[in-house]
Coordinates of C-alpha atoms in Angstrom, one line a residue:
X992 CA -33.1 69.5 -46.2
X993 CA -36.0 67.4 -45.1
X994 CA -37.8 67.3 -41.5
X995 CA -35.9 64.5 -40.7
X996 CA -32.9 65.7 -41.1
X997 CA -33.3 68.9 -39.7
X998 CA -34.3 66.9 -36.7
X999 CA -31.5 64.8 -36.5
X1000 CA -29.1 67.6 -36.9
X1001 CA -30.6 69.3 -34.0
X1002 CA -30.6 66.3 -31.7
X1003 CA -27.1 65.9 -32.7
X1004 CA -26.6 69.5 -31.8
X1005 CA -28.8 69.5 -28.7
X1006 CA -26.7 71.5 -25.8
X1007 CA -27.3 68.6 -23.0
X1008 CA -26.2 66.1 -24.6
X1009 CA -23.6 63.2 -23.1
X1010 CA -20.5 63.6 -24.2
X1011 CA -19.2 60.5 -26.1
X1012 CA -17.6 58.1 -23.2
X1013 CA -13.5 57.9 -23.4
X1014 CA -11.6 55.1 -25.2
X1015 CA -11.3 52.8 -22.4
X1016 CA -14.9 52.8 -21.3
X1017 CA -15.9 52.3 -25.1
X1018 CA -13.2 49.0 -25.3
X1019 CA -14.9 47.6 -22.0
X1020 CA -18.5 48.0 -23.7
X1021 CA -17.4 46.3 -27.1
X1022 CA -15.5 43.3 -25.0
X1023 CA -12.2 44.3 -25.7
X1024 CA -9.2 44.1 -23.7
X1025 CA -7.8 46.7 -21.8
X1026 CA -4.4 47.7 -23.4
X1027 CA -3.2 50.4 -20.6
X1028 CA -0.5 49.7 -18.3
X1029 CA -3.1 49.5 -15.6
X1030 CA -5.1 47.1 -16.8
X1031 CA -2.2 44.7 -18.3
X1032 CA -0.3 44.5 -15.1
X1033 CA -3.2 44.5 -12.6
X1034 CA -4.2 42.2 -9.8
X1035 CA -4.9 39.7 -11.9
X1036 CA -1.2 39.7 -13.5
X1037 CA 0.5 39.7 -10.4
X1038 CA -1.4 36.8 -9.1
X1039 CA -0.7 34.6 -12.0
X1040 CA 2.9 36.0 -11.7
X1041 CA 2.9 34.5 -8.1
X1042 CA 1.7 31.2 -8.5
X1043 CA 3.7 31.2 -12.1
X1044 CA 6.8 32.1 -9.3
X1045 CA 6.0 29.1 -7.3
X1046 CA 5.6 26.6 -9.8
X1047 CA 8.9 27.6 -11.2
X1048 CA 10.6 27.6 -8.2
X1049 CA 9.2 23.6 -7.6
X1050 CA 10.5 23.2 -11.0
X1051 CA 14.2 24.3 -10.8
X1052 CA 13.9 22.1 -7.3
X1053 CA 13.5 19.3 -9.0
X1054 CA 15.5 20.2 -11.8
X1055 CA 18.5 20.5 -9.1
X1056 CA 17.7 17.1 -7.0
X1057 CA 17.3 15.3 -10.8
X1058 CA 20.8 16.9 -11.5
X1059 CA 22.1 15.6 -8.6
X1060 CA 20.8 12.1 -9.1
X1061 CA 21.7 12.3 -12.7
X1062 CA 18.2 11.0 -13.4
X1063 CA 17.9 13.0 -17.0
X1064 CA 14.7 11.4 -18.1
X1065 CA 13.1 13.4 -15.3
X1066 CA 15.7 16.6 -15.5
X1067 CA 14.1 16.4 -19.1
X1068 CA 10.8 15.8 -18.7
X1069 CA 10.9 18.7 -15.9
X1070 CA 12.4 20.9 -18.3
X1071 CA 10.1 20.5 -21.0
X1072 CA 7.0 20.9 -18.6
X1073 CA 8.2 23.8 -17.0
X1074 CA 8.7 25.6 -20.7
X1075 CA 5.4 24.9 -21.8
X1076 CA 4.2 26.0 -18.9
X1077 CA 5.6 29.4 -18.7
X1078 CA 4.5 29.7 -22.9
X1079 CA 1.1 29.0 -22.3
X1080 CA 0.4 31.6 -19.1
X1081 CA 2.3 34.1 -20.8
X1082 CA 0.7 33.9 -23.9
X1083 CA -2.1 35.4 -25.7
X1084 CA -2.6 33.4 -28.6
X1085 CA -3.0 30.2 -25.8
X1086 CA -6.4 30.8 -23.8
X1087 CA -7.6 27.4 -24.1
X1088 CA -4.3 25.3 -23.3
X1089 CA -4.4 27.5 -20.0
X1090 CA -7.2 25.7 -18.7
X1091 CA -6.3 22.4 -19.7
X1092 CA -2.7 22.5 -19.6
X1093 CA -3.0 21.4 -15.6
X1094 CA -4.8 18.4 -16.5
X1095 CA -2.5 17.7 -19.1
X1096 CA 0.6 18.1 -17.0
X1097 CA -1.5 15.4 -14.5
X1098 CA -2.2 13.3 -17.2
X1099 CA 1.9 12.9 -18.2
X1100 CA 2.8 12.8 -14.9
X1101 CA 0.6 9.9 -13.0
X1102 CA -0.2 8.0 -16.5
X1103 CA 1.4 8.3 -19.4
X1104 CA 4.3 8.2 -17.3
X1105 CA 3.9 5.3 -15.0
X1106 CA 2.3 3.4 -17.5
X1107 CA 5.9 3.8 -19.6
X1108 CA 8.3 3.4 -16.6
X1109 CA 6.6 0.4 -16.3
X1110 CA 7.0 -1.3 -19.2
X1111 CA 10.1 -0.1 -19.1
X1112 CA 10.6 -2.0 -15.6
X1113 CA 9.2 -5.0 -17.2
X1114 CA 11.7 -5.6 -19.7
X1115 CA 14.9 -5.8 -16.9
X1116 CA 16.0 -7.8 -14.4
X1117 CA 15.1 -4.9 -11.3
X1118 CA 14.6 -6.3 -8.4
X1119 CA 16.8 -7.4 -4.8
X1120 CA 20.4 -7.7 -6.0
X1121 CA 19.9 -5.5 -9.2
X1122 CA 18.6 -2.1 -7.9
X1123 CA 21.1 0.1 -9.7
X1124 CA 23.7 0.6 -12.1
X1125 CA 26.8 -1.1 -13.1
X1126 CA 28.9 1.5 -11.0
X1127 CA 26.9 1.4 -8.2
X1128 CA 27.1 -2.6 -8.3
X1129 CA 31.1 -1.7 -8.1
X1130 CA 30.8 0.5 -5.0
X1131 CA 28.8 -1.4 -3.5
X1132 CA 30.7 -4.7 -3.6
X1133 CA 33.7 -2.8 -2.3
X1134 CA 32.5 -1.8 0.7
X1135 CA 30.6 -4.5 1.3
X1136 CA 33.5 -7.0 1.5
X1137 CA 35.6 -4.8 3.3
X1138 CA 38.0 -6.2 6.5
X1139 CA 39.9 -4.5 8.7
X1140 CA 43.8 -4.3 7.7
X1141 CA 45.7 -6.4 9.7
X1142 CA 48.0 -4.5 12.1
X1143 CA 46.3 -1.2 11.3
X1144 CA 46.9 1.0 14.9
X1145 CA 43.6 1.9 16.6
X1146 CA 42.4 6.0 15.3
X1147 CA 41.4 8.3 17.9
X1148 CA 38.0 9.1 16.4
X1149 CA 35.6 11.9 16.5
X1150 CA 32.3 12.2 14.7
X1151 CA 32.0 16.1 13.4
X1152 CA 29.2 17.4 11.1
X1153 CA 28.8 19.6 8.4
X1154 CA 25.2 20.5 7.9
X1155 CA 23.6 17.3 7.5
X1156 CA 26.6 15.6 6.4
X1157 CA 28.7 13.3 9.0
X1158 CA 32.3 13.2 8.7
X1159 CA 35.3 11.9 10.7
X1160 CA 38.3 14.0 12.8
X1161 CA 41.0 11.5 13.1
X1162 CA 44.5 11.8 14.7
X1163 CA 47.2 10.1 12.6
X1164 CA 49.9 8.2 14.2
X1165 CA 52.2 10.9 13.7
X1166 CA 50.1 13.3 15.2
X1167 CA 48.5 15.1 12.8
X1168 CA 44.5 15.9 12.6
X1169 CA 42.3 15.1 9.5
X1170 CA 38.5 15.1 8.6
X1171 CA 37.1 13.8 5.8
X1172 CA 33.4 12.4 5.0
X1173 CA 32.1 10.1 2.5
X1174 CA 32.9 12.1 -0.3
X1175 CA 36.4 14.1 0.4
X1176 CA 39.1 11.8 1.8
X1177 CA 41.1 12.4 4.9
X1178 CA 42.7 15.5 4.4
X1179 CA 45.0 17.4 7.4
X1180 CA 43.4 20.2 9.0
X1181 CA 44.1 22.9 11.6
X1182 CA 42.2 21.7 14.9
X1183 CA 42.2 21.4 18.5
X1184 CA 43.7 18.1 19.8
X1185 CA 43.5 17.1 23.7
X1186 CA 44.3 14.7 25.4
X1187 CA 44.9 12.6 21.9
X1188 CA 41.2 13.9 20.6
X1189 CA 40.2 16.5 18.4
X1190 CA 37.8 18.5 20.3
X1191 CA 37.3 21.6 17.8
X1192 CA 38.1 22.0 14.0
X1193 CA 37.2 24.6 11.9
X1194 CA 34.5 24.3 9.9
X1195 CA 33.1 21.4 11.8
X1196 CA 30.6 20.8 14.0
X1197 CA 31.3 18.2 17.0
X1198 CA 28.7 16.4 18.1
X1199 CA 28.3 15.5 21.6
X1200 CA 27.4 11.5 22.7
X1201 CA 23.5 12.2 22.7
X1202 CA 23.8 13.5 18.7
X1203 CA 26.1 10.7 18.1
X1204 CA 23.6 7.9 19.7
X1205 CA 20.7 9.4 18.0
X1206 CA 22.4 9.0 14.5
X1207 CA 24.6 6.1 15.3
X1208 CA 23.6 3.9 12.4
X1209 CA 24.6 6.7 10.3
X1210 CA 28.2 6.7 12.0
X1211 CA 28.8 2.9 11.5
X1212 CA 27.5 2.9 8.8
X1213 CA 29.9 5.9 7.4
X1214 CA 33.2 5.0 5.5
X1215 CA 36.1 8.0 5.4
X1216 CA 38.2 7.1 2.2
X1217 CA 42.3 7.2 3.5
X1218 CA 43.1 9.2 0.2
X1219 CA 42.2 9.6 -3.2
X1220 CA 43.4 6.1 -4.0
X1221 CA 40.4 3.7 -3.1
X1222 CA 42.2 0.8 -2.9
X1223 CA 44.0 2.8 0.3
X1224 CA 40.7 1.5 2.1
X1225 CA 38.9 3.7 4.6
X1226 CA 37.9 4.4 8.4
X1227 CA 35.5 2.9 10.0
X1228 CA 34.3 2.8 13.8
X1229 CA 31.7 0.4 15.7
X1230 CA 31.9 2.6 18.8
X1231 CA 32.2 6.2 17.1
X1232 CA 35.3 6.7 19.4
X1233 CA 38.2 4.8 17.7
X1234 CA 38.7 3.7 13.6
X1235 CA 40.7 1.7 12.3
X1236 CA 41.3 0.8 8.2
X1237 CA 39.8 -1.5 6.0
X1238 CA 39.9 -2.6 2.5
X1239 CA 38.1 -4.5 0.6
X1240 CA 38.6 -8.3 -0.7
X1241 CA 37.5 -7.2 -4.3
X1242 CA 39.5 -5.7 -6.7
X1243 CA 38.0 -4.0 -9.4
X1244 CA 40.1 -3.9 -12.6
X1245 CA 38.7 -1.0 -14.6
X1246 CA 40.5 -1.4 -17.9
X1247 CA 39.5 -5.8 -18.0
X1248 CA 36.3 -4.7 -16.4
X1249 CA 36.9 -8.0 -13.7
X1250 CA 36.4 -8.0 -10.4
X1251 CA 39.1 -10.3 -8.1
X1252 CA 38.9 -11.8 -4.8
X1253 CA 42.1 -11.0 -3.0
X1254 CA 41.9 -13.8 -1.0
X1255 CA 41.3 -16.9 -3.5
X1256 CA 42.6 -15.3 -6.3
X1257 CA 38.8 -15.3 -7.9
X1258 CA 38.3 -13.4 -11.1
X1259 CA 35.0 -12.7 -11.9
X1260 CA 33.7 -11.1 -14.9
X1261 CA 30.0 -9.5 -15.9
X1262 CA 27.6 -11.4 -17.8
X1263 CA 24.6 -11.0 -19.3
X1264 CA 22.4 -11.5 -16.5
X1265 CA 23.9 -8.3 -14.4
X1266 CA 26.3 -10.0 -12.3
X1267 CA 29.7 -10.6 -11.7
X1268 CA 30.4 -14.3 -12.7
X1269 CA 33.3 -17.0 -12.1
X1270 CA 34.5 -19.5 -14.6
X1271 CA 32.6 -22.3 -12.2
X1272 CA 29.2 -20.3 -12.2
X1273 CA 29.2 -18.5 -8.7
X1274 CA 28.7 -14.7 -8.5
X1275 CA 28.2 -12.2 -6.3
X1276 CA 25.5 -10.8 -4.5
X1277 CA 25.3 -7.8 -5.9
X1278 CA 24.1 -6.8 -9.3
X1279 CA 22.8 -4.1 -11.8
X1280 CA 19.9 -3.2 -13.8
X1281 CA 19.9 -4.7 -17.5
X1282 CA 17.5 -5.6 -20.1
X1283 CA 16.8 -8.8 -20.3
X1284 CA 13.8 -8.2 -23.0
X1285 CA 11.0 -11.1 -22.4
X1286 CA 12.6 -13.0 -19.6
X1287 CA 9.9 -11.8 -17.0
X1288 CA 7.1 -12.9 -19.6
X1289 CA 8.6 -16.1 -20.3
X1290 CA 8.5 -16.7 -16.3
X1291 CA 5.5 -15.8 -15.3
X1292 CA 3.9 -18.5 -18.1
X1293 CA 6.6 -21.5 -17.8
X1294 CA 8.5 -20.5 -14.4
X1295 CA 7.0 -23.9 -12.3
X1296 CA 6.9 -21.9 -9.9
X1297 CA 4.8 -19.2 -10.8
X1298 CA 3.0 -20.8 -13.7
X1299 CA 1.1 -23.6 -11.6
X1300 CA -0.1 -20.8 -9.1
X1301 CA -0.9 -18.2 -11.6
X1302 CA -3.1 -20.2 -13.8
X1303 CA -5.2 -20.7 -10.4
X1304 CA -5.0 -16.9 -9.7
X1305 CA -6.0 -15.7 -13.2
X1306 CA -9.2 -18.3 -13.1
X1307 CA -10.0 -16.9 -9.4
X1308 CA -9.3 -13.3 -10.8
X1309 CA -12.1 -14.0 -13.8
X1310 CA -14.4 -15.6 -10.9
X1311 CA -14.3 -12.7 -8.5
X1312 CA -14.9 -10.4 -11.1
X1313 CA -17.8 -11.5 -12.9
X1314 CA -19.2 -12.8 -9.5
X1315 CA -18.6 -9.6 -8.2
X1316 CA -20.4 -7.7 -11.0
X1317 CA -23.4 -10.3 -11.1
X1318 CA -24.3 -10.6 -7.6
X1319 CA -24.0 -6.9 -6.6
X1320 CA -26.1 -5.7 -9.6
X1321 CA -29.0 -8.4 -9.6
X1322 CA -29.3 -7.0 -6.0
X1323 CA -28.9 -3.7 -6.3
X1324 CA -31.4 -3.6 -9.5
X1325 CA -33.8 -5.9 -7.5
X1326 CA -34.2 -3.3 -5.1
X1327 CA -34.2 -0.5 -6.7
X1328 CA -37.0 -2.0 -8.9
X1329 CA -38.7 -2.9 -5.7
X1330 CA -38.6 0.6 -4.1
X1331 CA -39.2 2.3 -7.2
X1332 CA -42.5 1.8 -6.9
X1333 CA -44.6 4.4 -4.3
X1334 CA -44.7 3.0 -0.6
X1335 CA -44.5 4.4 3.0
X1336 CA -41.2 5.1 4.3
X1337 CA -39.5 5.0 0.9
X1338 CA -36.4 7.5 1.9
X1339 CA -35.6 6.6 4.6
X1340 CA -35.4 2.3 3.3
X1341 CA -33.3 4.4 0.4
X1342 CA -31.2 5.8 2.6
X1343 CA -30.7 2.5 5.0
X1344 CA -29.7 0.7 1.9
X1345 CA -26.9 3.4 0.9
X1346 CA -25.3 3.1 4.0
X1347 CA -22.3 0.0 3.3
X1348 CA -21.4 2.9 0.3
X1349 CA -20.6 5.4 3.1
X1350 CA -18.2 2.8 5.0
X1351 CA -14.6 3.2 3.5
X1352 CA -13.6 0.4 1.3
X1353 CA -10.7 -0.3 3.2
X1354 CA -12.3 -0.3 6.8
X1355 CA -15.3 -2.4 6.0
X1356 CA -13.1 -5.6 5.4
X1357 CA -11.1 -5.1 8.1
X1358 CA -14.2 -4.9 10.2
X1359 CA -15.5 -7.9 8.8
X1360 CA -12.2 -9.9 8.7
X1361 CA -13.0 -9.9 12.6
X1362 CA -17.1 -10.7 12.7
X1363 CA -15.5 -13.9 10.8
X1364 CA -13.1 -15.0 12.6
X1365 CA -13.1 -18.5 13.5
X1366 CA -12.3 -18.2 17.3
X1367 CA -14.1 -15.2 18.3
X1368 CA -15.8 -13.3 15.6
X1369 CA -19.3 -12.2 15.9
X1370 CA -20.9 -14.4 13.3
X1371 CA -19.4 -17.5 14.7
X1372 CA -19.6 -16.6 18.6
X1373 CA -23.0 -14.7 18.1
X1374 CA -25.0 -16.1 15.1
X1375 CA -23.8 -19.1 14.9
X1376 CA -24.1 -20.2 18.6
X1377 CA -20.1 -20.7 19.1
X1378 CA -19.7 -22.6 15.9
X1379 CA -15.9 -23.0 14.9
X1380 CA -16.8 -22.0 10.5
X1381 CA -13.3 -21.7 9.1
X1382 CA -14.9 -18.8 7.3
X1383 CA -11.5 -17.3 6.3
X1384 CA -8.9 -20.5 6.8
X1385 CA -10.9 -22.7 4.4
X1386 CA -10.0 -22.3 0.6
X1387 CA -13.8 -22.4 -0.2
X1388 CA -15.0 -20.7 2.1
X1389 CA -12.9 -18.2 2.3
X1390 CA -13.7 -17.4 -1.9
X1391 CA -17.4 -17.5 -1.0
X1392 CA -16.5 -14.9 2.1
X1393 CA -15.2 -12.9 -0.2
X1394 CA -17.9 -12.4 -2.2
X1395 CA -20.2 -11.8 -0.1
X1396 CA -18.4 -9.2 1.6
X1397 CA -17.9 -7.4 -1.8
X1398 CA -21.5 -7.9 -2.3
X1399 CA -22.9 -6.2 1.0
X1400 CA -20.0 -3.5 -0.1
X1401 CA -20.9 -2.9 -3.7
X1402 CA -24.6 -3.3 -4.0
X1403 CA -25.5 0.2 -2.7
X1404 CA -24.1 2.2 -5.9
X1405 CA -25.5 -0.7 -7.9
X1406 CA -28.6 0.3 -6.6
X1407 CA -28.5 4.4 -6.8
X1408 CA -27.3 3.8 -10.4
X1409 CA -30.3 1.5 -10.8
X1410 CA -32.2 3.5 -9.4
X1411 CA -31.1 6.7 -11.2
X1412 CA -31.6 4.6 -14.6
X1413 CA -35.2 3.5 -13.6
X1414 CA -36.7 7.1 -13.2
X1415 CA -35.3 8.1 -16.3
X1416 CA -37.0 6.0 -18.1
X1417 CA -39.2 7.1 -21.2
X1418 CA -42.8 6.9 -20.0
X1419 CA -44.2 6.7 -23.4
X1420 CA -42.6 3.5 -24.0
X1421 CA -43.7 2.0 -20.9
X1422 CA -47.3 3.2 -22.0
X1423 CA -47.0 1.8 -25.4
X1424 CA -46.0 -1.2 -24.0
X1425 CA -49.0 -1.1 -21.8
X1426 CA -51.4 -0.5 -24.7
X1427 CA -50.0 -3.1 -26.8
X1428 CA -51.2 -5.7 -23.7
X1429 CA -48.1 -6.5 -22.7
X1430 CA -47.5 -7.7 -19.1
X1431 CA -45.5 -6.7 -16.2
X1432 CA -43.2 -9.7 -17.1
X1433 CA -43.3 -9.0 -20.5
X1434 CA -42.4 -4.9 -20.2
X1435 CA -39.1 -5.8 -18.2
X1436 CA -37.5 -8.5 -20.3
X1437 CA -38.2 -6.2 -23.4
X1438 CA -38.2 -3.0 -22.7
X1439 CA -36.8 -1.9 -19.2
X1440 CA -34.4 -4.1 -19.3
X1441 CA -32.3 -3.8 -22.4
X1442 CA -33.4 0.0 -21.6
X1443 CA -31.4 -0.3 -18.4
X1444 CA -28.9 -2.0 -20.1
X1445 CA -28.2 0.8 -22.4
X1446 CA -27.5 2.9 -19.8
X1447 CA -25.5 0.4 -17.2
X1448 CA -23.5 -1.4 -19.1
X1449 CA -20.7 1.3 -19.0
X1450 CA -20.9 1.3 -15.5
X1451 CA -20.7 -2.5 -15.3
X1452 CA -17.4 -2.5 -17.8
X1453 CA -15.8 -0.3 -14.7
X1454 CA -16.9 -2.1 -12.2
X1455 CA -15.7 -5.2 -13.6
X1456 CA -12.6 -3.3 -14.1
X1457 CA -12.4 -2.4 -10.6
X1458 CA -13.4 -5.6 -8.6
X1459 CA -10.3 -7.4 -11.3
X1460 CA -8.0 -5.1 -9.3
X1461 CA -9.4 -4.7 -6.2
X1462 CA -6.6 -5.1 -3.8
X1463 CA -8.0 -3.8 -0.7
X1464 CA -11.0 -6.6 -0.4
X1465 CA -8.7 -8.9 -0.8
X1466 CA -5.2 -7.3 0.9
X1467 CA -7.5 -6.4 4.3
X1468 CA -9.8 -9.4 4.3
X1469 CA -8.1 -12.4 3.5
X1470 CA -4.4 -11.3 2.7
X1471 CA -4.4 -13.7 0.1
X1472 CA -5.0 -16.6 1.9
X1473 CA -4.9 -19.3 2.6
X1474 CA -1.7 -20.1 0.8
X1475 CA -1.0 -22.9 -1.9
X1476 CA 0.3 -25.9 0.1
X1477 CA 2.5 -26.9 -2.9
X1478 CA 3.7 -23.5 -4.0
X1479 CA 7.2 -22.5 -3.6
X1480 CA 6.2 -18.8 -3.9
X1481 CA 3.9 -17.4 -1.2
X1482 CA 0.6 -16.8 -2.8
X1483 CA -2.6 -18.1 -1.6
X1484 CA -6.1 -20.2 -2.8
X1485 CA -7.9 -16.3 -2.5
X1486 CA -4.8 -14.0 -4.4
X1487 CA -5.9 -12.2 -7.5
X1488 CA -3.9 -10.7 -10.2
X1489 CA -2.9 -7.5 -8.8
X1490 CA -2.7 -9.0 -4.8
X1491 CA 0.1 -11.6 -6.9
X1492 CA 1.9 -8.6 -8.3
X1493 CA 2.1 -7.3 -5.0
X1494 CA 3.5 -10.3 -3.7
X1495 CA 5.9 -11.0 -6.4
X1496 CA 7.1 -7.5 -6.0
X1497 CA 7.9 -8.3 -2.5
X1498 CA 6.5 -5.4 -0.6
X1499 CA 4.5 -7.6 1.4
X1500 CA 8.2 -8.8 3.0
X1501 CA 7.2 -12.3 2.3
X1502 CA 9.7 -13.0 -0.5
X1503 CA 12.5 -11.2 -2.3
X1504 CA 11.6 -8.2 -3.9
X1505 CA 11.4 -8.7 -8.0
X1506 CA 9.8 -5.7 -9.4
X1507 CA 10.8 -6.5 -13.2
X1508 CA 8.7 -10.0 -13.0
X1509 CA 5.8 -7.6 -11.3
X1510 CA 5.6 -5.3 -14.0
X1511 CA 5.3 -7.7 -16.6
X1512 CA 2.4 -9.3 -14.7
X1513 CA 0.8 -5.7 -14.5
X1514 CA 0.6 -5.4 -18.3
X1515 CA -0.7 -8.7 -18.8
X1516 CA -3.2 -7.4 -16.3
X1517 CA -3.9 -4.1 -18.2
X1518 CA -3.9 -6.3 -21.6
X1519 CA -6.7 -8.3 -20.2
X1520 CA -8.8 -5.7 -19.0
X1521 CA -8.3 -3.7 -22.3
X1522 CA -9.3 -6.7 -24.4
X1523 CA -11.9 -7.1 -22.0
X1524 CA -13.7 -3.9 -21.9
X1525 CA -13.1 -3.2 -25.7
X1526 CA -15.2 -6.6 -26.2
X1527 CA -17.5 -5.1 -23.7
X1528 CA -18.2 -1.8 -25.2
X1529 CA -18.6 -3.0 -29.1
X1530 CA -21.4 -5.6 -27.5
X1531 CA -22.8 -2.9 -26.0
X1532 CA -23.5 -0.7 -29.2
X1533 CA -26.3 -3.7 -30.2
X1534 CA -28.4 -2.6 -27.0
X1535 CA -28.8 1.2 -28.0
X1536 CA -30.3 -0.2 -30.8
X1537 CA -33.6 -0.7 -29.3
X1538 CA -33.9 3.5 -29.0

């Protein structure tokens, strides 16, 4: 045996040696994980058990409420989410998907899924009059041309509850007491009758006159069905103390699938529009959802009365935009080449010129949608020496308002990205430049600037992205206006593309709602900006050709 090895043996052998650490402390050395009970179900377990226990328990909510509105593209989607979900944070083999998976989830939800639903919108006819489906169209037109039955006695009334839900107590002619609510006819029922009212049944909750008053559209509202036959009619009260019967005009005839006007004799039969028609063209004023494949398309372009004003919107749209872009970069890159250079008090200009950015985007033309007014603003009253500049009523003025707003609003982050772009400049460009006797002049149109442009252009695409859909300038400052004098739809000289879609949609309560039409002119919108910014981005691959 050599030295060596006789050394080794007896350092090996030495009494106060260490003994070898255990199993556990060895896995934690090499990186491994910890395979004892204690370390699988520790804190960290029951944490993600927790918040894996309140997602699931949001999920089977709205599971339960899709359910109950039989909306199954949601039940499904929900469903599908909520398995992956559970696969991945219980998983080993998925580490990675359990740190994207949330983003994902976002991604389906607020995109992918709004961007389908409407197209999907755009292809139908939804909108005032066709908000539903074929069956709810049926129900609806029921009840809506409901009168009372002639010689139907006056009901003693009484407005119960159950929960949330609102029902009616009635006393029959004969005597007898029944509830029933929206859902569950008039059925008899043990309960206490004085003086000809039910004061008490079981299982119901009486409300008092202050409940009833503070839920009384609710009460006229409600219709009790007499029995399980609907053409029996239903209870109704305008002063939540006596009901009488009605019935409706319409007849619905299932099996013919015709609706009839009792009182003209009227049949009226569906067509392909989602209505109920007559053989001399009238229908009814209630519809249903169907597809009605290019339609909305075919409107926006050739529709007189959305084509002539749409063609001036999309041309404003463009304007705005590029305006937009042009006069709040050459600014903002004017000044950031100006205070790029080493002066006195350079911070604190900096940080005077950053502060429009700090201003919310939705205050700041609300506040200047009053320093312009015509009768009392500031500009006119103050500046101007009491001058009457229709600075918001005129149609060209108003445009050029516009833009100037959005450029005092949207200069300061051209500048700090200007800025940003100018200090990271290569130096040894700039000095080759200089060597090679090139002037100030010369240096910016050939090196900083296409340079800059490398690096900006991107930025640019997205804000030229943003100011084409920038509906709070507009929405806040201007509403639109002022509107087309010859337009039979209410859009104005200052309306861009996504401020039209607003209006078309009819949320601004100007016109009726037409969400189908809206959500065609959104994906022309999105189509635009796509071709748009693809253009955009293969033009700007030439420019990082100068590196």
């Amino acid at each position: 045996m050599t030295d060596l090895q006789q050394t080794r043996t007896a350092s090996d052998e030495a009494p106060g040696d260490a003994p070898a650490p255990p199993d556990s402390t060895r896995r934690r050395r090499l990186g491994r994980r910890d395979e004892s009970p204690a370390g699988r179900y520790g804190a960290g377990f029951l944490a993600k058990l927790a918040l894996m226990a309140v997602a699931n328990a949001f999920g089977v909510y709205v599971l339960w409420s899709a359910w109950l509105a039989e909306s199954w593209i949601i039940l499904g989607a929900m469903l599908v989410m909520l398995a992956v979900a559970n696969w991945v944070y219980f998983s080993r083999r998925t580490v990675p998907l359990k740190y994207v998976l949330p983003g994902l989830i976002f991604l389906f939800t607020f995109q992918i899924f709004t961007i389908g639903y409407t197209g999907w919108v755009a292809f139908t006819n939804y909108g005032d009059g066709h908000n539903s489906t074929k069956d709810d169209a049926v129900a609806a037109l029921l009840i809506q041309n409901e009168r009372r039955v002639e010689g139907s006695p006056a009901l003693p009334l009484t407005v119960v509850a159950d929960g949330e839900e609102l029902g009616f107590a009635v006393v029959q002619p004969d005597g007898t007491a029944t509830v029933g609510d929206a859902e569950a006819p008039l059925s008899a029922v043990d309960a206490t009758v004085a003086e000809g009212r039910i004061t008490a049944v079981d299982g119901w909750e009486v409300l008092d006159r202050a409940e009833v008053l503070a839920r009384q559209g609710e009460v006229t509202d409600l219709r009790v069905p007499v029995s399980d036959d609907p053409g029996a009619g239903s209870v109704r009260t305008q002063d939540a103390r006596t009901g009488y019967v009605y019935e409706s005009t319409l007849v619905y005839d299932e099996a013919a699938d015709t609706m009839t006007d009792t009182t003209t004799g009227t049949v009226y039969t569906p067509n392909d529009e989602g209505q109920f028609e007559a053989a001399d063209g009238s229908t009814l004023n209630v519809g249903w959802r169907v597809f009605v494949g290019f339609d909305n398309f075919t409107t926006a372009f050739s529709d007189s009365r959305y084509s002539g004003p749409f063609l001036q919107v999309v041309v404003w749209t463009f304007v705005f935009a590029f305006a937009s872009v042009a006069t709040t970069f050459l600014l903002g890159m004017f000044l950031a080449t100006v205070f790029n250079t080493p002066m006195r008090g350079r911070k604190i200009y900096r940080t005077l010129l950053i502060l429009p950015y700090a201003i919310p985007g939705f205050v700041a033309p609300l506040l200047w949608s009053g320093l312009l007014n015509r009768s009392f603003g500031f500009v006119n009253q103050v500046l101007l020496g009491g001058a009457a500049v229709p600075w918001l009523t005129d149609p060209w003025l108003a445009k050029l308002s516009i833009i100037g707003v959005n450029l005092w609003l949207g200069f300061p982050y051209m500048f700090l990205i200007c800025t940003g772009a100018l200090q990271s400049l290569p130096t040894d460009v700039l000095e080759a430049a200089k060597i090679d006797g090139a002037g100030r002049l010369r240096t910016w149109r050939s090196v900083v600037m296409p340079l800059l442009l490398v690096s900006t252009t991107p930025l640019l695409i997205s804000s030229f992205a943003f100011n084409f859909n920038n509906f709070a300038l507009i929405y806040m400052l201007t509403g639109g206006g002022p509107r087309f004098e010859d337009a039979s739809v209410p859009l104005g000289h200052t309306d861009i593309m996504i401020t039209m879609v607003y209006s078309v949609a009819g949320l601004d309560g100007n016109a009726p709602k037409d969400f189908g039409l809206a959500s065609a002119l959104s994906i022309v919108i999105f189509v635009i900006i796509a071709t748009i910014s693809a253009i955009a981005f293969k033009r700007t691959r030439s420019l990082e050709e100068i590196n």
